[in-house]
Coordinates of C-alpha atoms and ligand atoms in Angstrom, one line a residue:
X1 CA 25.9 -48.6 60.0
X2 CA 27.6 -45.2 59.4
X3 CA 27.2 -43.4 56.1
X4 CA 30.8 -44.0 55.3
X5 CA 30.7 -47.7 55.8
X6 CA 27.5 -48.0 53.9
X7 CA 28.8 -46.3 50.8
X8 CA 32.3 -47.6 50.8
X9 CA 31.8 -51.2 51.3
X10 CA 29.9 -51.8 48.0
X11 CA 32.6 -49.8 46.1
X12 CA 35.3 -52.0 47.5
X13 CA 33.7 -55.2 46.5
X14 CA 36.6 -56.2 44.3
X15 CA 38.9 -57.9 46.8
X16 CA 42.1 -56.8 45.1
X17 CA 41.1 -53.2 45.1
X18 CA 40.3 -53.2 48.7
X19 CA 43.6 -54.9 49.6
X20 CA 45.6 -52.5 47.4
X21 CA 43.8 -49.4 48.8
X22 CA 44.5 -50.6 52.3
X23 CA 48.1 -51.4 51.5
X24 CA 48.6 -48.0 49.9
X25 CA 47.1 -46.1 52.7
X26 CA 49.0 -48.3 55.2
X27 CA 52.3 -47.5 53.5
X28 CA 51.7 -43.8 54.0
X29 CA 50.4 -44.1 57.5
X30 CA 53.1 -46.5 58.7
X31 CA 56.1 -44.8 57.3
X32 CA 57.3 -43.8 60.8
X33 CA 55.6 -46.5 62.7
X34 CA 56.7 -49.9 64.1
X35 CA 56.0 -53.2 62.5
X36 CA 53.7 -54.0 65.3
X37 CA 51.5 -51.1 64.5
X38 CA 51.5 -52.2 60.9
X39 CA 50.1 -55.4 61.8
X40 CA 47.4 -53.8 63.8
X41 CA 46.5 -51.5 61.0
X42 CA 46.2 -54.4 58.5
X43 CA 43.3 -55.7 60.6
X44 CA 41.3 -52.5 60.0
X45 CA 39.1 -51.8 57.0
X46 CA 39.6 -48.8 54.9
X47 CA 37.2 -46.6 56.6
X48 CA 38.5 -47.2 60.0
X49 CA 42.0 -46.7 58.7
X50 CA 41.1 -43.3 57.2
X51 CA 39.6 -42.2 60.4
X52 CA 42.7 -43.2 62.3
X53 CA 44.9 -41.5 59.8
X54 CA 42.9 -38.3 60.3
X55 CA 42.7 -38.2 64.0
X56 CA 46.1 -39.6 65.0
X57 CA 49.2 -40.0 63.1
X58 CA 49.3 -37.5 60.3
X59 CA 46.2 -35.3 60.2
X60 CA 47.7 -33.2 57.4
X61 CA 47.8 -36.1 55.0
X62 CA 44.1 -36.5 54.6
X63 CA 43.1 -33.0 55.4
X64 CA 45.7 -31.2 53.3
X65 CA 43.4 -30.5 50.4
X66 CA 40.7 -29.2 52.7
X67 CA 43.0 -27.1 54.8
X68 CA 44.8 -25.6 52.0
X69 CA 41.7 -24.7 50.2
X70 CA 40.0 -23.6 53.3
X71 CA 42.7 -21.1 54.1
X72 CA 42.7 -19.9 50.4
X73 CA 38.9 -19.4 50.4
X74 CA 39.1 -17.4 53.6
X75 CA 42.1 -15.5 52.6
X76 CA 41.1 -14.2 49.2
X77 CA 37.4 -14.6 49.2
X78 CA 37.3 -16.2 45.8
X79 CA 33.6 -15.9 45.1
X80 CA 33.9 -12.2 45.6
X81 CA 37.3 -11.4 44.3
X82 CA 36.7 -12.9 40.8
X83 CA 40.0 -12.1 39.4
X84 CA 41.5 -14.7 41.7
X85 CA 39.0 -17.4 40.8
X86 CA 41.2 -19.5 38.4
X87 CA 44.1 -19.8 40.9
X88 CA 41.7 -20.5 43.8
X89 CA 40.0 -23.5 42.2
X90 CA 42.8 -25.0 40.2
X91 CA 45.9 -24.8 42.3
X92 CA 49.1 -26.0 40.6
X93 CA 50.4 -27.8 43.6
X94 CA 47.4 -29.9 44.3
X95 CA 46.6 -30.8 40.8
X96 CA 50.0 -32.3 40.1
X97 CA 49.6 -34.8 42.9
X98 CA 48.5 -38.1 41.4
X99 CA 47.0 -40.5 43.9
X100 CA 48.0 -44.2 43.8
X101 CA 44.5 -45.5 44.5
X102 CA 41.0 -44.0 44.7
X103 CA 37.5 -45.4 45.1
X104 CA 36.1 -43.4 42.2
X105 CA 37.9 -41.7 39.4
X106 CA 36.2 -39.4 36.9
X107 CA 37.8 -38.8 33.5
X108 CA 37.1 -35.3 32.3
X109 CA 36.5 -32.3 34.5
X110 CA 34.1 -30.4 32.3
X111 CA 30.6 -29.5 33.4
X112 CA 29.4 -33.1 33.2
X113 CA 32.4 -34.6 35.2
X114 CA 32.4 -31.8 37.7
X115 CA 28.6 -32.2 38.3
X116 CA 29.1 -35.9 38.9
X117 CA 31.9 -35.2 41.3
X118 CA 29.8 -32.6 43.1
X119 CA 26.6 -34.8 43.4
X120 CA 28.7 -37.7 44.6
X121 CA 30.6 -35.8 47.2
X122 CA 27.6 -33.7 48.4
X123 CA 25.9 -37.0 49.2
X124 CA 28.7 -38.5 51.2
X125 CA 31.7 -36.2 51.6
X126 CA 33.6 -38.7 53.7
X127 CA 32.3 -41.9 52.2
X128 CA 34.9 -42.5 49.5
X129 CA 37.9 -41.0 47.8
X130 CA 37.2 -39.3 44.5
X131 CA 39.5 -37.8 41.9
X132 CA 38.9 -36.1 38.6
X133 CA 41.5 -36.4 35.9
X134 CA 41.5 -33.4 33.5
X135 CA 43.9 -32.9 30.7
X136 CA 43.1 -29.3 30.0
X137 CA 42.8 -27.6 33.4
X138 CA 42.1 -24.2 31.8
X139 CA 39.3 -25.8 29.7
X140 CA 40.5 -24.1 26.5
X141 CA 39.0 -26.7 24.3
X142 CA 36.3 -28.1 26.5
X143 CA 32.7 -27.8 25.0
X144 CA 31.7 -26.3 28.4
X145 CA 33.7 -23.2 27.8
X146 CA 32.7 -22.8 24.2
X147 CA 29.0 -23.4 24.7
X148 CA 26.2 -20.9 24.3
X149 CA 24.8 -21.8 27.7
X150 CA 21.2 -22.1 26.5
X151 CA 18.6 -23.7 28.8
X152 CA 15.1 -24.7 27.7
X153 CA 12.3 -26.9 28.7
X154 CA 10.9 -27.6 25.2
X155 CA 12.1 -31.1 24.2
X156 CA 10.3 -34.1 22.7
X157 CA 11.7 -36.9 24.9
X158 CA 10.2 -37.5 28.3
X159 CA 13.6 -37.9 29.9
X160 CA 15.0 -34.6 28.4
X161 CA 12.0 -32.6 29.6
X162 CA 12.3 -34.1 33.1
X163 CA 16.0 -33.5 33.2
X164 CA 15.6 -29.9 32.2
X165 CA 13.0 -29.3 34.8
X166 CA 15.4 -30.5 37.4
X167 CA 18.2 -28.4 36.0
X168 CA 16.0 -25.4 36.1
X169 CA 15.3 -26.0 39.7
X170 CA 19.0 -26.5 40.4
X171 CA 19.8 -23.2 38.7
X172 CA 17.2 -21.4 40.7
X173 CA 18.8 -22.5 43.8
X174 CA 22.5 -22.8 42.7
X175 CA 23.7 -20.3 45.3
X176 CA 22.4 -22.3 48.1
X177 CA 23.8 -25.6 46.7
X178 CA 27.2 -24.3 45.6
X179 CA 28.1 -21.8 48.2
X180 CA 31.3 -22.6 50.0
X181 CA 31.1 -21.7 53.7
X182 CA 29.7 -18.1 53.6
X183 CA 30.9 -17.4 50.1
X184 CA 28.5 -17.4 47.2
X185 CA 29.5 -19.0 43.9
X186 CA 30.2 -16.8 40.9
X187 CA 27.1 -15.4 39.3
X188 CA 26.0 -17.7 36.5
X189 CA 24.3 -14.6 34.8
X190 CA 21.1 -16.4 34.0
X191 CA 19.1 -14.4 31.4
X192 CA 15.5 -15.5 31.3
X193 CA 14.2 -15.5 27.8
X194 CA 11.8 -18.1 26.1
X195 CA 12.8 -20.2 23.1
X196 CA 10.6 -19.6 20.1
X197 CA 10.4 -22.8 17.9
X198 CA 8.9 -21.9 14.6
X199 CA 6.8 -24.4 12.7
X200 CA 6.1 -24.6 9.0
X201 CA 4.2 -27.2 6.9
X202 CA 6.9 -29.8 7.6
X203 CA 7.3 -29.6 11.4
X204 CA 4.1 -27.9 12.8
X205 CA 2.3 -31.1 13.7
X206 CA 5.4 -32.5 15.5
X207 CA 5.8 -29.2 17.5
X208 CA 2.1 -29.5 18.6
X209 CA 2.6 -33.1 19.7
X210 CA 5.8 -32.2 21.7
X211 CA 4.0 -29.2 23.2
X212 CA 1.2 -31.5 24.5
X213 CA 3.7 -33.8 26.2
X214 CA 5.6 -30.8 27.7
X215 CA 2.4 -29.4 29.0
X216 CA 1.5 -32.8 30.6
X217 CA 4.9 -32.7 32.3
X218 CA 4.4 -29.1 33.8
X219 CA 6.3 -27.1 31.2
X220 CA 4.9 -23.6 30.9
X221 CA 4.9 -22.8 27.2
X222 CA 2.3 -21.5 24.6
X223 CA 1.6 -22.1 21.0
X224 CA 0.7 -19.2 18.8
X225 CA -0.6 -19.2 15.3
X226 CA 0.9 -16.8 12.7
X227 CA -1.4 -14.0 13.5
X228 CA -0.6 -14.1 17.2
X229 CA 3.0 -14.4 16.4
X230 CA 2.8 -11.2 14.4
X231 CA 1.2 -9.4 17.3
X232 CA 3.6 -10.6 19.8
X233 CA 6.8 -10.4 17.6
X234 CA 6.1 -7.7 15.1
X235 CA 9.5 -7.9 13.5
X236 CA 9.0 -11.7 12.6
X237 CA 8.3 -12.7 9.0
X238 CA 5.6 -15.4 9.2
X239 CA 4.8 -15.9 5.5
X240 CA 5.7 -19.6 5.7
X241 CA 5.1 -20.1 9.4
X242 CA 2.0 -21.9 10.8
X243 CA 2.8 -22.0 14.5
X244 CA 5.3 -20.9 17.1
X245 CA 5.9 -22.7 20.4
X246 CA 7.2 -20.2 23.0
X247 CA 8.6 -21.0 26.5
X248 CA 7.3 -18.8 29.2
X249 CA 9.3 -20.1 32.1
X250 CA 12.7 -21.7 32.9
X251 CA 14.2 -20.9 29.5
X252 CA 17.0 -18.6 28.7
X253 CA 20.8 -18.8 29.0
X254 CA 23.6 -18.6 31.4
X255 CA 27.3 -18.5 31.8
X256 CA 28.4 -22.1 31.6
X257 CA 32.0 -21.4 32.6
X258 CA 30.9 -19.8 35.8
X259 CA 28.7 -22.8 36.5
X260 CA 31.6 -25.1 35.9
X261 CA 33.8 -23.0 38.3
X262 CA 31.1 -23.2 41.0
X263 CA 30.6 -26.9 40.6
X264 CA 34.2 -27.6 40.6
X265 CA 34.9 -25.4 43.6
X266 CA 32.2 -27.0 45.6
X267 CA 33.3 -30.5 44.6
X268 CA 36.9 -29.7 45.7
X269 CA 35.7 -28.2 48.9
X270 CA 33.8 -31.4 49.7
X271 CA 37.0 -33.4 49.1
X272 CA 37.3 -34.1 45.4
X273 CA 40.9 -34.0 44.1
X274 CA 41.4 -32.6 40.6
X275 CA 44.5 -34.1 38.8
X276 CA 46.0 -32.3 35.9
X277 CA 46.8 -35.1 33.5
X278 CA 45.7 -37.0 30.4
X279 CA 44.3 -40.5 30.7
X280 CA 46.5 -42.3 28.1
X281 CA 45.4 -46.0 28.7
X282 CA 43.7 -48.4 30.9
X283 CA 45.5 -51.4 32.4
X284 CA 43.2 -54.3 31.7
X285 CA 43.8 -57.4 33.8
X286 CA 43.2 -60.9 32.5
X287 CA 43.0 -63.4 35.3
X288 CA 44.3 -66.9 34.7
X289 CA 42.0 -69.0 32.6
X290 CA 42.4 -71.6 35.3
X291 CA 40.3 -69.4 37.7
X292 CA 37.4 -70.3 35.4
X293 CA 36.1 -66.6 34.9
X294 CA 34.9 -66.6 31.3
X295 CA 33.0 -64.0 29.5
X296 CA 29.9 -64.4 27.3
X297 CA 32.0 -65.7 24.3
X298 CA 34.0 -68.1 26.5
X299 CA 37.1 -65.9 26.6
X300 CA 38.9 -65.1 29.9
X301 CA 37.0 -62.3 31.6
X302 CA 39.0 -59.1 31.7
X303 CA 38.8 -56.7 34.5
X304 CA 39.8 -53.1 34.6
X305 CA 40.8 -51.3 37.9
X306 CA 43.9 -49.4 36.7
X307 CA 44.5 -46.5 34.4
X308 CA 47.6 -44.6 33.3
X309 CA 47.7 -40.8 33.4
X310 CA 50.3 -38.7 31.7
X311 CA 51.1 -35.7 33.9
X312 CA 51.9 -32.2 32.7
X313 CA 55.6 -33.0 33.3
X314 CA 55.3 -36.1 31.0
X315 CA 55.4 -38.7 33.7
X316 CA 53.3 -41.8 33.4
X317 CA 51.4 -42.5 36.7
X318 CA 49.1 -45.4 37.5
X319 CA 45.9 -44.9 39.5
X320 CA 44.0 -47.8 40.9
X321 CA 40.2 -47.4 41.1
X322 CA 37.2 -49.3 42.1
X323 CA 34.8 -47.3 39.8
X324 CA 35.6 -45.1 36.9
X325 CA 33.2 -42.6 35.1
X326 CA 34.0 -41.4 31.6
X327 CA 32.8 -37.9 31.2
X328 CA 35.3 -36.8 28.4
X329 CA 32.8 -35.2 26.1
X330 CA 33.9 -35.3 22.4
X331 CA 36.9 -37.4 23.4
X332 CA 35.0 -40.3 25.0
X333 CA 35.5 -42.5 22.0
X334 CA 39.3 -42.5 22.7
X335 CA 38.5 -44.2 26.1
X336 CA 36.3 -46.8 24.4
X337 CA 39.1 -47.7 22.0
X338 CA 41.5 -48.0 25.0
X339 CA 39.1 -50.6 26.4
X340 CA 38.8 -52.4 23.0
X341 CA 35.0 -51.5 23.0
X342 CA 33.8 -52.1 19.4
X343 CA 36.8 -54.3 18.5
X344 CA 36.1 -57.8 20.0
X345 CA 33.2 -60.2 20.1
X346 CA 30.5 -60.4 22.7
X347 CA 29.6 -57.4 24.9
X348 CA 32.5 -55.4 23.5
X349 CA 31.4 -55.8 19.9
X350 CA 29.4 -52.6 19.7
X351 CA 31.4 -49.4 19.4
X352 CA 30.7 -46.2 21.3
X353 CA 29.1 -44.0 18.5
X354 CA 30.4 -40.6 19.8
X355 CA 32.6 -38.5 17.7
X356 CA 33.6 -34.8 17.8
X357 CA 31.7 -32.6 15.5
X358 CA 32.7 -29.0 14.9
X359 CA 30.0 -26.3 15.5
X360 CA 30.3 -22.6 14.8
X361 CA 28.9 -19.7 16.8
X362 CA 28.9 -16.3 15.0
X363 CA 28.6 -13.0 16.9
X364 CA 27.1 -10.2 14.9
X365 CA 25.8 -6.7 15.4
X366 CA 22.7 -5.2 14.1
X367 CA 21.7 -1.9 15.7
X368 CA 18.2 -2.0 14.1
X369 CA 17.5 -5.6 15.4
X370 CA 14.5 -6.4 17.7
X371 CA 16.5 -5.8 21.0
X372 CA 15.6 -6.8 24.5
X373 CA 12.5 -8.9 23.8
X374 CA 14.1 -11.0 21.1
X375 CA 13.5 -14.7 22.1
X376 CA 15.9 -17.6 21.6
X377 CA 14.7 -18.0 17.9
X378 CA 14.8 -21.4 16.3
X379 CA 13.9 -21.3 12.6
X380 CA 12.5 -24.4 10.8
X381 CA 15.7 -24.4 8.8
X382 CA 17.7 -25.2 11.9
X383 CA 19.2 -21.7 12.2
X384 CA 19.1 -20.4 15.8
X385 CA 19.8 -17.0 17.2
X386 CA 19.8 -15.1 20.5
X387 CA 20.6 -11.8 21.9
X388 CA 24.0 -11.3 23.5
X389 CA 23.7 -8.5 26.0
X390 CA 22.3 -5.2 24.9
X391 CA 23.5 -2.8 22.2
X392 CA 22.4 -4.8 19.2
X393 CA 24.7 -7.8 19.6
X394 CA 23.5 -11.4 18.7
X395 CA 24.8 -14.9 18.5
X396 CA 23.7 -17.3 15.8
X397 CA 24.5 -20.9 14.6
X398 CA 23.2 -23.9 12.8
X399 CA 23.9 -27.6 12.9
X400 CA 25.1 -28.5 9.4
X401 CA 23.6 -31.3 7.4
X402 CA 25.6 -34.4 7.0
X403 CA 27.0 -33.3 3.6
X404 CA 28.0 -29.9 5.1
X405 CA 29.8 -31.3 8.2
X406 CA 33.2 -29.5 8.5
X407 CA 36.6 -31.0 9.1
X408 CA 36.7 -31.6 12.8
X409 CA 40.6 -31.9 13.1
X410 CA 40.9 -28.3 14.1
X411 CA 38.7 -25.5 15.6
X412 CA 39.1 -23.0 12.8
X413 CA 36.0 -21.0 11.8
X414 CA 34.6 -21.1 8.3
X415 CA 33.1 -17.5 8.0
X416 CA 31.6 -18.5 4.6
X417 CA 29.2 -20.8 6.3
X418 CA 27.5 -17.8 8.0
X419 CA 27.2 -16.0 4.6
X420 CA 25.9 -19.1 2.9
X421 CA 23.7 -20.9 5.4
X422 CA 22.8 -18.5 8.2
X423 CA 22.7 -14.9 7.2
X424 CA 20.1 -15.4 4.3
X425 CA 17.7 -17.1 6.8
X426 CA 18.0 -14.4 9.4
X427 CA 17.7 -11.6 7.0
X428 CA 14.5 -13.1 5.6
X429 CA 13.1 -14.0 9.0
X430 CA 13.8 -10.9 11.1
X431 CA 13.1 -7.3 10.3
X432 CA 16.2 -5.4 11.3
X433 CA 18.6 -8.2 10.4
X434 CA 19.1 -6.9 6.8
X435 CA 22.8 -6.1 7.3
X436 CA 24.3 -8.1 10.1
X437 CA 27.9 -7.1 10.8
X438 CA 30.1 -10.0 12.0
X439 CA 32.0 -9.0 15.1
X440 CA 33.5 -12.4 16.1
X441 CA 33.1 -16.2 15.9
X442 CA 34.3 -19.4 17.5
X443 CA 34.0 -23.1 17.1
X444 CA 33.7 -25.9 19.7
X445 CA 33.1 -29.7 19.6
X446 CA 29.7 -31.3 20.1
X447 CA 30.0 -34.9 21.5
X448 CA 27.9 -36.1 18.8
X449 CA 26.1 -39.5 18.9
X450 CA 26.0 -40.7 15.3
X451 CA 23.5 -43.5 16.3
X452 CA 20.6 -41.3 17.6
X453 CA 22.1 -38.0 18.8
X454 CA 21.0 -38.9 22.4
X455 CA 23.5 -39.3 25.3
X456 CA 25.0 -42.6 26.5
X457 CA 24.6 -42.8 30.3
X458 CA 25.2 -45.8 32.4
X459 CA 27.6 -48.7 33.0
X460 CA 29.0 -50.7 30.2
X461 CA 27.7 -54.3 30.1
X462 CA 31.2 -55.8 30.0
X463 CA 33.1 -53.4 32.4
X464 CA 30.4 -52.9 34.8
X465 CA 32.5 -50.8 37.1
X466 CA 33.0 -48.2 34.3
X467 CA 30.2 -45.7 33.8
X468 CA 29.7 -43.4 30.9
X469 CA 28.1 -39.9 30.6
X470 CA 28.7 -38.6 27.2
X471 CA 27.1 -37.8 23.8
X472 CA 25.2 -34.7 24.9
X473 CA 25.6 -32.9 21.6
X474 CA 24.2 -29.4 22.1
X475 CA 22.5 -29.9 25.4
X476 CA 25.2 -30.9 27.9
X477 CA 25.5 -27.8 30.0
X478 CA 21.8 -27.5 30.8
X479 CA 21.6 -31.3 31.5
X480 CA 24.7 -31.3 33.7
X481 CA 22.9 -31.2 37.1
X482 CA 20.4 -34.0 36.2
X483 CA 23.3 -36.1 34.8
X484 CA 25.3 -35.6 38.0
X485 CA 22.4 -36.7 40.0
X486 CA 21.8 -39.7 37.8
X487 CA 25.3 -41.1 37.9
X488 CA 25.5 -40.5 41.6
X489 CA 22.4 -42.6 42.1
X490 CA 23.7 -45.4 39.8
X491 CA 26.8 -45.6 41.8
X492 CA 25.5 -45.2 45.3
X493 CA 22.1 -46.6 45.0
X494 CA 22.8 -49.1 42.2
X495 CA 19.6 -47.8 40.4
X496 CA 18.0 -44.6 39.2
X497 CA 16.0 -43.2 42.0
X498 CA 14.8 -39.7 40.9
X499 CA 14.5 -40.2 37.2
X500 CA 14.7 -43.3 35.2
X501 CA 17.3 -42.8 32.4
X502 CA 17.6 -46.5 31.4
X503 CA 16.6 -45.6 27.9
X504 CA 19.9 -43.7 27.5
X505 CA 21.9 -46.7 28.5
X506 CA 24.2 -48.9 26.3
X507 CA 21.5 -51.5 25.7
X508 CA 19.8 -49.5 23.0
X509 CA 23.0 -49.6 21.0
X510 CA 23.0 -53.5 21.2
X511 CA 19.4 -53.9 20.2
X512 CA 19.5 -51.1 17.7
X513 CA 16.7 -49.1 19.2
X514 CA 17.0 -45.4 18.7
X515 CA 15.9 -42.9 21.3
X516 CA 15.9 -39.8 19.3
X517 CA 15.2 -36.2 20.5
X518 CA 13.3 -34.2 17.7
X519 CA 14.1 -30.7 19.0
X520 CA 17.8 -30.6 18.4
X521 CA 19.9 -27.6 17.7
Ligands
LIG1 C1 29.3 -24.2 20.1 C2 28.6 -25.0 21.2 C3 27.4 -24.5 21.7 C4 26.7 -25.2 22.7 N1 25.6 -24.7 23.2 C5 24.9 -25.3 24.2 C6 23.8 -24.7 24.8 O1 23.3 -23.6 24.4 N2 23.3 -25.4 25.8 C7 23.7 -26.6 26.3 O2 23.1 -27.2 27.2 N3 24.8 -27.1 25.7 C8 25.4 -26.5 24.7 N4 26.5 -27.1 24.1 C9 26.9 -28.5 24.5 C10 27.7 -28.4 25.8 O3 28.6 -27.5 25.8 C11 28.2 -29.8 26.0 O4 27.3 -30.8 25.9 C12 28.8 -29.9 27.4 O5 29.7 -28.9 27.7 C13 29.5 -31.2 27.6 O6 30.2 -31.2 28.9 P1 31.3 -32.3 29.1 O7 31.8 -32.0 30.4 O8 30.8 -33.7 28.8 O9 32.4 -32.1 28.0 P2 33.6 -30.9 28.0 O10 33.2 -29.7 28.5 O11 34.1 -31.0 26.6 O12 34.6 -31.7 29.0 C14 35.2 -32.9 28.8 C15 36.6 -32.8 29.4 O13 37.3 -34.0 29.3 C16 38.6 -33.8 29.2 N5 39.3 -34.9 28.5 C17 39.1 -35.4 27.3 N6 39.9 -36.4 27.2 C18 40.7 -36.6 28.3 C19 41.7 -37.5 28.7 N7 42.1 -38.4 27.9 N8 42.2 -37.3 29.9 C20 41.7 -36.3 30.8 N9 40.8 -35.4 30.4 C21 40.2 -35.6 29.2 C22 38.6 -32.5 28.3 O14 39.9 -31.8 28.4 C23 37.4 -31.7 28.7 O15 37.8 -30.7 29.6 C24 27.3 -26.4 23.1 C25 28.4 -26.9 22.6 C26 29.1 -26.2 21.6 C27 30.4 -26.8 21.1

C-alpha cells in the first residue's frame, strides 16, 4: 500500500467527508470534461483522483502553491535576502484562497500550529491536504512573537524534560530539517547560556529532587552550594541562598520569530496552505435521532466536520474537514465555547481551563552589570532575568501572584510593576544592578491553564476528530518541536510513538488529577 493511501484512508473514515471531498475535487477537475468522464472519476478514491488531477487535466491546480513558491524561493533566495522574508512566506494571493474541503485543518499558525503542520507534512507530503487558518498573519499579538525564546532542560515533570531534550536536538539540527531546497532557514540566533535556579529554605529540597530526575534523564546540570555559587558568580548575593542548579548544556535562548518563519516556510514548501482568516464558528451536525446514534447521556450524538472562517475581506467561508487541530494559544477557549465544551452534560461538561494572562517583559540597561557570563537567572521570588546581547542590556520579568494578575483585556504595560516587584529583587540579588535604566517593555499573553498550568494535548473525548495543543504558558516556543511530533503521531499513528504525553490529555480534567510542573516562570 502506498504512503498516500495508508495515511489518507484512516482520515477519510467519515463517509460523508470522503464523499464531499471527492465531489469537491471532482467539480474542479470536471469543469471542462464530459459527463462520461465525471462518471469515471466518481469511481476513483480521493488519492487516485488527486494523482490524476496532477498528471492530466489541470496540473496547475494542485501544484500551484508549490510552483508559485518554488519560483519565489529561487528568485529572491528568501533565506538569504532576509528583508524579503515576510512576503516570501505569507503571500497575499495564496492566503486569501479558502479551500472548500481539506483532510486536516489547523487553527492557529503560531509556533505550535506551524510545528504541527511541518511534522505532519514532512512525514507524508502527498498523503493528505492540510491547511492552517491564521487570523493574524503578521503575528502581531501571537505569543510566539512576544516570547523571550528561552530554552531549558531543567523541569520537574518527566514529560517536560523529555520534550525539551527532543527540542534541543531539533534546534541543533534545525538547518538540516528546515532548509528549503538549497536554502538555509533564517538564523534562530541560539545563545547558549545555562539557567541558574536559586534555592532558599523554601524550595531547595524540591530543586534537588528535580535535579536528580533530570540527571537520570540525561540532563547535564550541576548543583552548587552558596560558597561555590560565590566563586562561580562573584556578583551574586547568596545571603539567603542554599543552592543553585545550573544547566551546562542545551539551555539558552533563541529568536522564536525566526523559528516560526522557518517552520512555516518549510510546512508551506511541503504543501501546507496557510489561510488568512479567523475561525468564527463550527458547524455542528446533529444526525436524525432515528439513526440511533446517541451520546453518553442519551442525546443525539453531534458530529463536527465543518468550520466557518471569516476572511480579511469579511466574507464567511465554510471549510469541510476530517480532522481539526486547535493550536490557537491564548484564544483556544473561544473554540471550546463554539463547540459547547463546558456547557452541556456528559463528555462536554468539563470546560477547557485555558485563559489569556498578560505577562510583561522589561528591557533595562546596567552598564556595570555582570555581562557576558550572566546566566538565565531565576530568583526564588519568581523574578527572572537574562542578558540581551552585549552592551549592558538585560530582559526581566515575573509571573504575578493571583492577586497581582493584571487586566488581560489589552496589552498595555504597567511600568510600576517593574519598580514594585522586579527591580528591588534584582538590585538586592545582583551586584551591578543597583540602578537599572528601563529602555523598553512589552506584554504578551500566556495561554494559561488555570487547572494545573500544564498543556492540554490530544483529542477531545466527545469530538474525537478534534485535537488540542494549547495551554503552554511560558514554555510553548521551546516545546513546539516536541508538540508538533506528538500531534503528528496521534493523527497518523493513532498513538504516541516517541514520547507518551497521555498525562497531558483531557482525561485529567475529568478525573480532577493535576499534572503540575514545579519549575514554572
Ligand atoms: C512574554 C512572554 C514570554 C515568553 N517566554 C517564553 C520563553 O522564554 N520560552 C518559551 O518556550 N515560551 C515562552 N513564552 C510562551 C510561548 O510564547 C508560547 O507558549 C507559544 O508561543 C505558544 O505558541 P502558540 O502557537 O500556541 O500560540 P501563539 O503564538 O499565540 O499562536 C496562536 C495563533 O492562533 C491564532 N488564532 C487565535 N484565534 C484564532 C482564530 N479564531 N482563528 C484563526 N487564528 C486564530 C492567533 O492569531 C495566533 O497567531 C512566552 C510567552 C510570553 C507571552
